[in-house]
PDB file of C-alpha atoms in Angstrom:
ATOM      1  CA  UNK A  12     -84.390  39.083  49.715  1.00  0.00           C
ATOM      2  CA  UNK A  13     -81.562  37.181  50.725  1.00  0.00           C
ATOM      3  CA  UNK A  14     -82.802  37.020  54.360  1.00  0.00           C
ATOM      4  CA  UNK A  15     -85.745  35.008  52.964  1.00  0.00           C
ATOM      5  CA  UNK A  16     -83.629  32.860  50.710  1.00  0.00           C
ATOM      6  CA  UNK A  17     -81.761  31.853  53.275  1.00  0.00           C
ATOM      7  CA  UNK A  18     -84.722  31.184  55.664  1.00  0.00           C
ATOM      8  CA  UNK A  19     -86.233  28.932  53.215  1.00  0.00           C
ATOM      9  CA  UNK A  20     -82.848  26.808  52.694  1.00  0.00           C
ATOM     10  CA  UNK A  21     -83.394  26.500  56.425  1.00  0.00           C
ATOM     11  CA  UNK A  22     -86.557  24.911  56.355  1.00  0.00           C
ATOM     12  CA  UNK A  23     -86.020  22.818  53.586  1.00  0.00           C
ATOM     13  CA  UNK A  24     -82.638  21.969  55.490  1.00  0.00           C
ATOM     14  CA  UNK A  25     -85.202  21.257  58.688  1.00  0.00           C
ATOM     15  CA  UNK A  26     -87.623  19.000  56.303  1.00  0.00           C
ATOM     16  CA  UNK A  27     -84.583  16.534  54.728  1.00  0.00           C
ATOM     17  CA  UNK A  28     -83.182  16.064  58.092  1.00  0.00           C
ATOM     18  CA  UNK A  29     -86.865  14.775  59.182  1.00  0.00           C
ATOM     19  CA  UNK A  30     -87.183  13.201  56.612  1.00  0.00           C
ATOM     20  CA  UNK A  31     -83.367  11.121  56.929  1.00  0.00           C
ATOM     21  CA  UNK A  32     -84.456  10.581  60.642  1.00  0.00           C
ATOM     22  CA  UNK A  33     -87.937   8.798  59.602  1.00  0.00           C
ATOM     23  CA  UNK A  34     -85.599   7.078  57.379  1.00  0.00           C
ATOM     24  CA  UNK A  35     -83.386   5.667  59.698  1.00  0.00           C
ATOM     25  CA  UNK A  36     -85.881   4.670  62.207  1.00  0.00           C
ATOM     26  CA  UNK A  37     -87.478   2.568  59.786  1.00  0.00           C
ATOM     27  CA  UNK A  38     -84.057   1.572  58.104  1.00  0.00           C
ATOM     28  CA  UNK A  39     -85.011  -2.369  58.265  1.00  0.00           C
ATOM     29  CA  UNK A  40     -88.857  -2.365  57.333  1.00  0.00           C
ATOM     30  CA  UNK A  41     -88.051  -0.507  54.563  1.00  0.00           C
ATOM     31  CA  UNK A  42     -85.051  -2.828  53.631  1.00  0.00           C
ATOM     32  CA  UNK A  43     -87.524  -5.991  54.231  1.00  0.00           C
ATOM     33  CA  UNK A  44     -90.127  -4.217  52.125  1.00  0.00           C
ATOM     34  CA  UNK A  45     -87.717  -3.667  49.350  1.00  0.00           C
ATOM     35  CA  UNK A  46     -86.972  -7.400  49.729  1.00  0.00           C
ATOM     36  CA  UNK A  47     -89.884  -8.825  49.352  1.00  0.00           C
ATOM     37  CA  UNK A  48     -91.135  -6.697  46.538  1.00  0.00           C
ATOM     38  CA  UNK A  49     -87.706  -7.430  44.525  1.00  0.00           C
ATOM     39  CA  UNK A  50     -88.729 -11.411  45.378  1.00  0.00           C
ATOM     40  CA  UNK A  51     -92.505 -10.465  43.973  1.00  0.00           C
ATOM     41  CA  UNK A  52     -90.535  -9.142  40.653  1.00  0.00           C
ATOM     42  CA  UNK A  53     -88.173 -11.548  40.255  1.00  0.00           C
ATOM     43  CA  UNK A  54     -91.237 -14.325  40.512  1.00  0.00           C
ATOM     44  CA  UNK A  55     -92.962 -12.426  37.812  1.00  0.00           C
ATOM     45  CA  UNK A  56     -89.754 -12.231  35.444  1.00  0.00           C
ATOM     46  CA  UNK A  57     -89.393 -16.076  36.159  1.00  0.00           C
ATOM     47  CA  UNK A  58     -93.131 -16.732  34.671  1.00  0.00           C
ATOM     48  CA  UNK A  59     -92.102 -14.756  31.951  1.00  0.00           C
ATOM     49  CA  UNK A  60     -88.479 -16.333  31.111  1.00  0.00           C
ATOM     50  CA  UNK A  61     -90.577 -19.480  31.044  1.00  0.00           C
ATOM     51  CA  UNK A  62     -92.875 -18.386  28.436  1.00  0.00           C
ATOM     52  CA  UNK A  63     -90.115 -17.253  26.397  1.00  0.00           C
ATOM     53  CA  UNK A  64     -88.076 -20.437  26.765  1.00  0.00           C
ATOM     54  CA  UNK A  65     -90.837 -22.558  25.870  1.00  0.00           C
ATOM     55  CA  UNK A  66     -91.241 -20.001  22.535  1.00  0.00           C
ATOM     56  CA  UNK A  67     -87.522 -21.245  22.105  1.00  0.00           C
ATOM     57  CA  UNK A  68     -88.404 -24.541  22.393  1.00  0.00           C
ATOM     58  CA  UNK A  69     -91.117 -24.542  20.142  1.00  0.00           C
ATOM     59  CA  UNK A  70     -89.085 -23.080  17.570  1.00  0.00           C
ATOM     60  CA  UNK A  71     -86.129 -25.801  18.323  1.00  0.00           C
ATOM     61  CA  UNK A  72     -88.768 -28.339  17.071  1.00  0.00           C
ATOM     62  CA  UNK A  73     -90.048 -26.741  14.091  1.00  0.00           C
ATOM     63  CA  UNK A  74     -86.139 -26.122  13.022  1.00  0.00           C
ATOM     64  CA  UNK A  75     -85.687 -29.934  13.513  1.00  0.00           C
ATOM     65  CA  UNK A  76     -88.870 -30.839  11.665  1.00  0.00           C
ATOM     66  CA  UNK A  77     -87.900 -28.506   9.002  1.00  0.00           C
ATOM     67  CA  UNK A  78     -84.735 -30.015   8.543  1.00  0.00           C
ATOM     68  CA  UNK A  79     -86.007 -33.571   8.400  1.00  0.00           C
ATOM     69  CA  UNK A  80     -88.561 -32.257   5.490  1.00  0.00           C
ATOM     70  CA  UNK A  81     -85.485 -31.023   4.087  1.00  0.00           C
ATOM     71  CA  UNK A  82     -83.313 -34.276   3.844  1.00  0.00           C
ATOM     72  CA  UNK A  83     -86.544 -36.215   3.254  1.00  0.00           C
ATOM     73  CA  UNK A  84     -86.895 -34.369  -0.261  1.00  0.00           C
ATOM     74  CA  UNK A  85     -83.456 -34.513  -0.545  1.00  0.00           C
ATOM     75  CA  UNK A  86     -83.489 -37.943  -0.541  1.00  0.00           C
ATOM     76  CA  UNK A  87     -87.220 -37.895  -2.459  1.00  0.00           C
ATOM     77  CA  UNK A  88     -85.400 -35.284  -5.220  1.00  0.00           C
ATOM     78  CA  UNK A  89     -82.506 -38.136  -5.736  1.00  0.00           C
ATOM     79  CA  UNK A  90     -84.772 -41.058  -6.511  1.00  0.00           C
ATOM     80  CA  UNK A  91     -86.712 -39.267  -9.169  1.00  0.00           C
ATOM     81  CA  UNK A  92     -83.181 -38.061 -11.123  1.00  0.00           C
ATOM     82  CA  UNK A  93     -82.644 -42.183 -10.581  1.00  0.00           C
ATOM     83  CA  UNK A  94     -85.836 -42.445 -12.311  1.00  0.00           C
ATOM     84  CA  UNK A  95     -84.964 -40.332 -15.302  1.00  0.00           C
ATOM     85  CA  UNK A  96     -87.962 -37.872 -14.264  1.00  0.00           C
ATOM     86  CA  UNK A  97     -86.834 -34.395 -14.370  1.00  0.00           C
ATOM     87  CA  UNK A  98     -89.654 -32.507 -14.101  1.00  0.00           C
ATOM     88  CA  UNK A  99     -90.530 -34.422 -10.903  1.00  0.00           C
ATOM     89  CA  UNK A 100     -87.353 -33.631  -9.216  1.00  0.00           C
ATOM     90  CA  UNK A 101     -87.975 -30.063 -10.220  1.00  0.00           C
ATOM     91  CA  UNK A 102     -91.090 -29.860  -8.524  1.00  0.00           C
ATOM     92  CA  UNK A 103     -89.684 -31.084  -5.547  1.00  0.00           C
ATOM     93  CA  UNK A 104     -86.289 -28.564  -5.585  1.00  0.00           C
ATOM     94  CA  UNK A 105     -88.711 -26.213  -5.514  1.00  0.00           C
ATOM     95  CA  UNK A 106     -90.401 -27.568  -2.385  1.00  0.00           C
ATOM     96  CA  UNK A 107     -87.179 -28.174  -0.471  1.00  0.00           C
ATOM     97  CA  UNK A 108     -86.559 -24.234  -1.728  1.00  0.00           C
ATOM     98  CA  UNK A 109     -89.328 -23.001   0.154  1.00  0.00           C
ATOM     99  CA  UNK A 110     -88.450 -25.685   3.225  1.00  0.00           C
ATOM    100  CA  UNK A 111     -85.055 -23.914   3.431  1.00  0.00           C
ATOM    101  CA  UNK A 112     -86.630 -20.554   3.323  1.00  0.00           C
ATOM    102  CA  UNK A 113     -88.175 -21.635   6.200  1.00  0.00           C
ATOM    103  CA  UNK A 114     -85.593 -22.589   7.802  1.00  0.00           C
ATOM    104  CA  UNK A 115     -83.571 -19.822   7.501  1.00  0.00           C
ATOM    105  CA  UNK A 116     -86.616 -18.166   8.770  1.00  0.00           C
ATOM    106  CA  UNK A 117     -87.036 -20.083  12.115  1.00  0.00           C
ATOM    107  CA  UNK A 118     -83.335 -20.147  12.743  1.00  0.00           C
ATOM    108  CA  UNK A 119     -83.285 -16.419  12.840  1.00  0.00           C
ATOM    109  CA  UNK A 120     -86.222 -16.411  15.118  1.00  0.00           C
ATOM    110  CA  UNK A 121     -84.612 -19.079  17.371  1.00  0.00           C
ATOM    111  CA  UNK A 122     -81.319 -17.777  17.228  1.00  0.00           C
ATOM    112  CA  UNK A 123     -82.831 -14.244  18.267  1.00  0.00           C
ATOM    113  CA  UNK A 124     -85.064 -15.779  21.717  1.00  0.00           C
ATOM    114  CA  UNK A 125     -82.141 -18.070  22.999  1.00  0.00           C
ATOM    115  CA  UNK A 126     -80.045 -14.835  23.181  1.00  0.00           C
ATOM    116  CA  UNK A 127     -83.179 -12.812  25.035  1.00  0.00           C
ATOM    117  CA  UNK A 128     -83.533 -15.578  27.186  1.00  0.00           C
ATOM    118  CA  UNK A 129     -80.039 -16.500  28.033  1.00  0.00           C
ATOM    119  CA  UNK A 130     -79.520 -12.043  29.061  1.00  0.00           C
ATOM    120  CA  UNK A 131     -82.851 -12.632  30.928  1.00  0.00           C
ATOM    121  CA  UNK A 132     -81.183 -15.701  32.854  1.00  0.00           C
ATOM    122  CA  UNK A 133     -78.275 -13.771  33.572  1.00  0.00           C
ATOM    123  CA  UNK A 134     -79.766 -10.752  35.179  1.00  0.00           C
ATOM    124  CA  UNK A 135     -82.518 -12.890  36.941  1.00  0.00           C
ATOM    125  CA  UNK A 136     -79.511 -14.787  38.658  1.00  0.00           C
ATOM    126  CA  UNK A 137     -77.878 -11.778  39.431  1.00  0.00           C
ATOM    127  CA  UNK A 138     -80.708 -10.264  41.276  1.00  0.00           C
ATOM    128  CA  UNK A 139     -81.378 -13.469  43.347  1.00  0.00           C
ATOM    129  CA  UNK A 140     -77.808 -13.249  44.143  1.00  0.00           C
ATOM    130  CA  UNK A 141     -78.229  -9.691  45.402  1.00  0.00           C
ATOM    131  CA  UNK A 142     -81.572 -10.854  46.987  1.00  0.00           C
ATOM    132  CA  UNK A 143     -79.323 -13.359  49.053  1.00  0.00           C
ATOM    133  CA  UNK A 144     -76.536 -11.018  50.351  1.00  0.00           C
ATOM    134  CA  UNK A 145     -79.534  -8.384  50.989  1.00  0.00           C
ATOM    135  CA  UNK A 146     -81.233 -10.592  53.809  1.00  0.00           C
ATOM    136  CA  UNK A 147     -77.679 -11.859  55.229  1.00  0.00           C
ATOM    137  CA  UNK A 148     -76.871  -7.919  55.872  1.00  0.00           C
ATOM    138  CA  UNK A 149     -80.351  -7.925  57.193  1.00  0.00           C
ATOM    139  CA  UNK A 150     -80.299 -10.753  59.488  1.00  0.00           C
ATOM    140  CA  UNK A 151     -76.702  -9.307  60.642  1.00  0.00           C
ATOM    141  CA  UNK A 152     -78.749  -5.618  61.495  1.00  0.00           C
ATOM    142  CA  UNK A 153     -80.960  -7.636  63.084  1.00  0.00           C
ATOM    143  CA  UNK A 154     -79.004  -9.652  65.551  1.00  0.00           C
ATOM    144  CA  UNK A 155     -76.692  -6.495  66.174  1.00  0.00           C
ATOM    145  CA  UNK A 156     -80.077  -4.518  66.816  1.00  0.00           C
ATOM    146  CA  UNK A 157     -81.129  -7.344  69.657  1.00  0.00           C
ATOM    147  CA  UNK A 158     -77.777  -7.564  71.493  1.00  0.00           C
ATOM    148  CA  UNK A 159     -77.662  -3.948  71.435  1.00  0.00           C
ATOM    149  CA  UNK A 160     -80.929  -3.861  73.207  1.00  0.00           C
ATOM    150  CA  UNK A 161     -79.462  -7.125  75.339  1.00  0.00           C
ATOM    151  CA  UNK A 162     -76.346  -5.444  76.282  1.00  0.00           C
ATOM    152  CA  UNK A 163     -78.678  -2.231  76.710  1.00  0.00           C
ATOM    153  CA  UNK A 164     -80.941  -3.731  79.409  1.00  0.00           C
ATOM    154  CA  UNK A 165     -78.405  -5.725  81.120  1.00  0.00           C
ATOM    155  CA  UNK A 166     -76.052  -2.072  81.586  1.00  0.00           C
ATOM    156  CA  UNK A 167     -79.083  -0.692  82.994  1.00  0.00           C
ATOM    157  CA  UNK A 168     -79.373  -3.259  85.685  1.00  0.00           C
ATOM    158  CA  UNK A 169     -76.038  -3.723  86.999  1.00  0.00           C
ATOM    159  CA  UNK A 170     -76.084  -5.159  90.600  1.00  0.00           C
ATOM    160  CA  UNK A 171     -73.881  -3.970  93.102  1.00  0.00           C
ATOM    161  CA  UNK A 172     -72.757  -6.881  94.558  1.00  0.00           C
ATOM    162  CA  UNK A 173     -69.690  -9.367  93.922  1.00  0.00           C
ATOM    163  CA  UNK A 174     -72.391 -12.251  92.920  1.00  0.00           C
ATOM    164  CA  UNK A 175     -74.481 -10.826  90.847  1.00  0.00           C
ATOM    165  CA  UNK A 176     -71.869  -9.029  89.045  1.00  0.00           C
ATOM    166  CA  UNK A 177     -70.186 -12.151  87.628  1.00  0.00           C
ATOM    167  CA  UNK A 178     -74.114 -13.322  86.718  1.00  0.00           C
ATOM    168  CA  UNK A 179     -74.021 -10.237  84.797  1.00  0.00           C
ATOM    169  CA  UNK A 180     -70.616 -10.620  83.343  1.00  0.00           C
ATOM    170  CA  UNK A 181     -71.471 -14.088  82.354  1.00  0.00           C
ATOM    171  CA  UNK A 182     -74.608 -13.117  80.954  1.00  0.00           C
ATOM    172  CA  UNK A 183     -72.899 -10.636  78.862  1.00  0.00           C
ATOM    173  CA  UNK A 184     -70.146 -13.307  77.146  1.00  0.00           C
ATOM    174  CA  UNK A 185     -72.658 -15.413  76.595  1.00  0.00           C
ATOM    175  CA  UNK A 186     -74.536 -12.453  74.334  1.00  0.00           C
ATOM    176  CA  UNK A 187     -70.985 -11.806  72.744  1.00  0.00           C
ATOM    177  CA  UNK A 188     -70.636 -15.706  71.916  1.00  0.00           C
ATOM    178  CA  UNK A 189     -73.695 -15.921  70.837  1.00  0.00           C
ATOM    179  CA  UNK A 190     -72.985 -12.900  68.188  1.00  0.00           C
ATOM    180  CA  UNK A 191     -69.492 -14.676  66.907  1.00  0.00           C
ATOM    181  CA  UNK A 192     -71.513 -17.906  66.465  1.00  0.00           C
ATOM    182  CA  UNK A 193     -73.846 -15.729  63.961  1.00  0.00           C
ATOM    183  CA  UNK A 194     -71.338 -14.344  62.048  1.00  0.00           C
ATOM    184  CA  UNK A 195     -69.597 -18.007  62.403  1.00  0.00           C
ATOM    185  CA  UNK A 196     -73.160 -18.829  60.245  1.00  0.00           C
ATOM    186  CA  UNK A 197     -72.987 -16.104  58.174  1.00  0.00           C
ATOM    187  CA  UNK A 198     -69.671 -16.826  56.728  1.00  0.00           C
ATOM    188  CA  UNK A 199     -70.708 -20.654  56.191  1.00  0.00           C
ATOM    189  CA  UNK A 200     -73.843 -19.135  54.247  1.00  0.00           C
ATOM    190  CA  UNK A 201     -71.579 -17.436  52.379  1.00  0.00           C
ATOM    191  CA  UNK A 202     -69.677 -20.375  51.708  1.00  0.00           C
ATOM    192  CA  UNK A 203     -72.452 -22.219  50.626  1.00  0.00           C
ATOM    193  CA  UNK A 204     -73.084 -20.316  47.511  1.00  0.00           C
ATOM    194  CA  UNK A 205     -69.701 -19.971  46.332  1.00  0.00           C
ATOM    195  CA  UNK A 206     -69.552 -23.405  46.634  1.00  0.00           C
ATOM    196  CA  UNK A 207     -73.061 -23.598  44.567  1.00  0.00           C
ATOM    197  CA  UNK A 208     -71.280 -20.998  41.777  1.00  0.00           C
ATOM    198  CA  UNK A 209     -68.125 -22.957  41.423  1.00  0.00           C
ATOM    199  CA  UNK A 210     -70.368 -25.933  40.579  1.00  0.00           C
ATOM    200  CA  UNK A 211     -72.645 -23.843  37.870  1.00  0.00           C
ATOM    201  CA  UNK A 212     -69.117 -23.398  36.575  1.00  0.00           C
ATOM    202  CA  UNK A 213     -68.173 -26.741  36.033  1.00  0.00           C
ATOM    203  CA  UNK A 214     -71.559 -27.594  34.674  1.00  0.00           C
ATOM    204  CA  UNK A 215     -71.083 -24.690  31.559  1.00  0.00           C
ATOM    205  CA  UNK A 216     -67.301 -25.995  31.329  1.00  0.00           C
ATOM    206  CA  UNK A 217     -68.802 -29.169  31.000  1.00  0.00           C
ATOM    207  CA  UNK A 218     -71.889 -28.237  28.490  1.00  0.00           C
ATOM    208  CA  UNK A 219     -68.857 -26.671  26.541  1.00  0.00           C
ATOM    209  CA  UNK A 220     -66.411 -29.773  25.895  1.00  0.00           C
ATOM    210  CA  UNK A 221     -63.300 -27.942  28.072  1.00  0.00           C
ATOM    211  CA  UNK A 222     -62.470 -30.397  30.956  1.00  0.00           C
ATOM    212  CA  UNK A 223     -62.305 -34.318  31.133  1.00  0.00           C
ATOM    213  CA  UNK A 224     -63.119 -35.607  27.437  1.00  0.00           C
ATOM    214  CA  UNK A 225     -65.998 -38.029  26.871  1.00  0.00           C
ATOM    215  CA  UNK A 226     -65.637 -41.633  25.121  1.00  0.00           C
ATOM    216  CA  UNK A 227     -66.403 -41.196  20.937  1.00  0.00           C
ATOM    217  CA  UNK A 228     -68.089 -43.712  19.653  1.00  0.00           C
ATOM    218  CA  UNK A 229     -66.703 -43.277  16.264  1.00  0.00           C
ATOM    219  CA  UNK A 230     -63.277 -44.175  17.751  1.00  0.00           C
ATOM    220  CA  UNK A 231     -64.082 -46.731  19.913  1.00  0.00           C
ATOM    221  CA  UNK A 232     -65.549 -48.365  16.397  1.00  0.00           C
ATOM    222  CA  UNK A 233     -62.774 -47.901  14.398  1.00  0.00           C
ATOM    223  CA  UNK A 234     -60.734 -49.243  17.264  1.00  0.00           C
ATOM    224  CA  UNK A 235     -62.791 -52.423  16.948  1.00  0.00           C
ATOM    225  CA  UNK A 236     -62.985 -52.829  13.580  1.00  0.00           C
ATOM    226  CA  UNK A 237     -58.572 -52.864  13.204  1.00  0.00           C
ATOM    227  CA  UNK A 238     -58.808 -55.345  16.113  1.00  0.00           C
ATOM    228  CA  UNK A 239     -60.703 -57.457  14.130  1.00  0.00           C
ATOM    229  CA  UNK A 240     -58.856 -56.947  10.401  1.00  0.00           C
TER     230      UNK A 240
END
């Protein structure tokens, strides 16, 4: 019994290691594949984020118009206790009651989509950012995979001969220059959207007030106004 145990751990060792070789040999069409079908996704989840930040939008407006009702009945509420009429400002408390029911209502809802979409945004631009390094490392395979094959075919046909040697030998620092000046691009690439992130950084320090303060308005009237007393 343990004979045939250990004969089927054998094949089953046989199968995975057939399996790991397929694998291998495919190692970059499978990584391309995987690419482009985590580019299909992330194009789908971008259709969607846009549906849901135009829901967020939509509810932005109805907030604002909300509100407006609100401080128009305000106002409405204020001329009628001018007036002396009571009951008519009581009917319209009750109306600016059921606006800021509303309200309270939408604001929820709002509050509720702009964190969805903002956890949506985040993982979408962390997946394009692991889209990115994905085809640098698969550009590098690739150009390692060619001057392999290059520094393959040329060590296959060495010459004898002084002359043709030194073709050979210049042949073959031109294939290593020609790899440094890749990874020479690949680091620039790199670069590139660091630079691009420490830029998105400044932006959100910006949105938030920290950094280089903005003229008031306020100020710059009140300013005025003791120049001119």
């Amino acid at each position: 019994m343990s004979i045939f145990r250990n004969i089927i751990t054998a094949i089953r060792g046989k199968a995975s290691q057939a399996g790991e070789a397929i694998v291998d040999s495919q190692a970059m069409t499978i990584l391309e594949q995987e690419i482009r079908d985590a580019e299909n996704g992330l194009e789908k989840s971008k259709v969607a984020l846009t549906k849901l930040k135009s829901e967020e939008i939509k509810l932005n407006k109805q907030y604002a118009e909300v509100t407006d009702d609100i401080n128009d009945y305000s106002n409405k509420a204020k001329q009628a206790l001018d007036k002396g009429d009571e009951a008519l400002a009581m009917q319209v408390a009750e109306r600016i009651a059921d606006l800021q029911s509303q309200q309270t209502e939408v604001s929820s809802e709002r509050s509720n989509l702009a964190t969805q979409v903002d956890k949506i945004l985040r993982i979408i631009k962390e997946r394009e950012k692991q889209i990115r390094k994905n085809k640098v490392e698969l550009q590098k395979a690739k150009t390692y995979e060619d001057l392999q094959k290059t520094q393959s075919s040329i060590a296959q046909a060495l010459p004898t001969n002084d002359s043709s040697a030194k073709r050979v030998q210049r042949a073959m620092e031109r294939v290593k220059q020609k790899q440094k000046d890749t990874e020479n691009l690949m680091e620039a690439q790199e670069w590139m959207h660091d630079s691009n992130s420490e830029n998105d950084l400044d932006t959100k320090l910006n949105a938030a007030g920290i950094g280089e303060a903005k003229p008031d308005a306020s100020a710059i009237l009140e300013k005025l106004k003791n120049e001119s007393s």
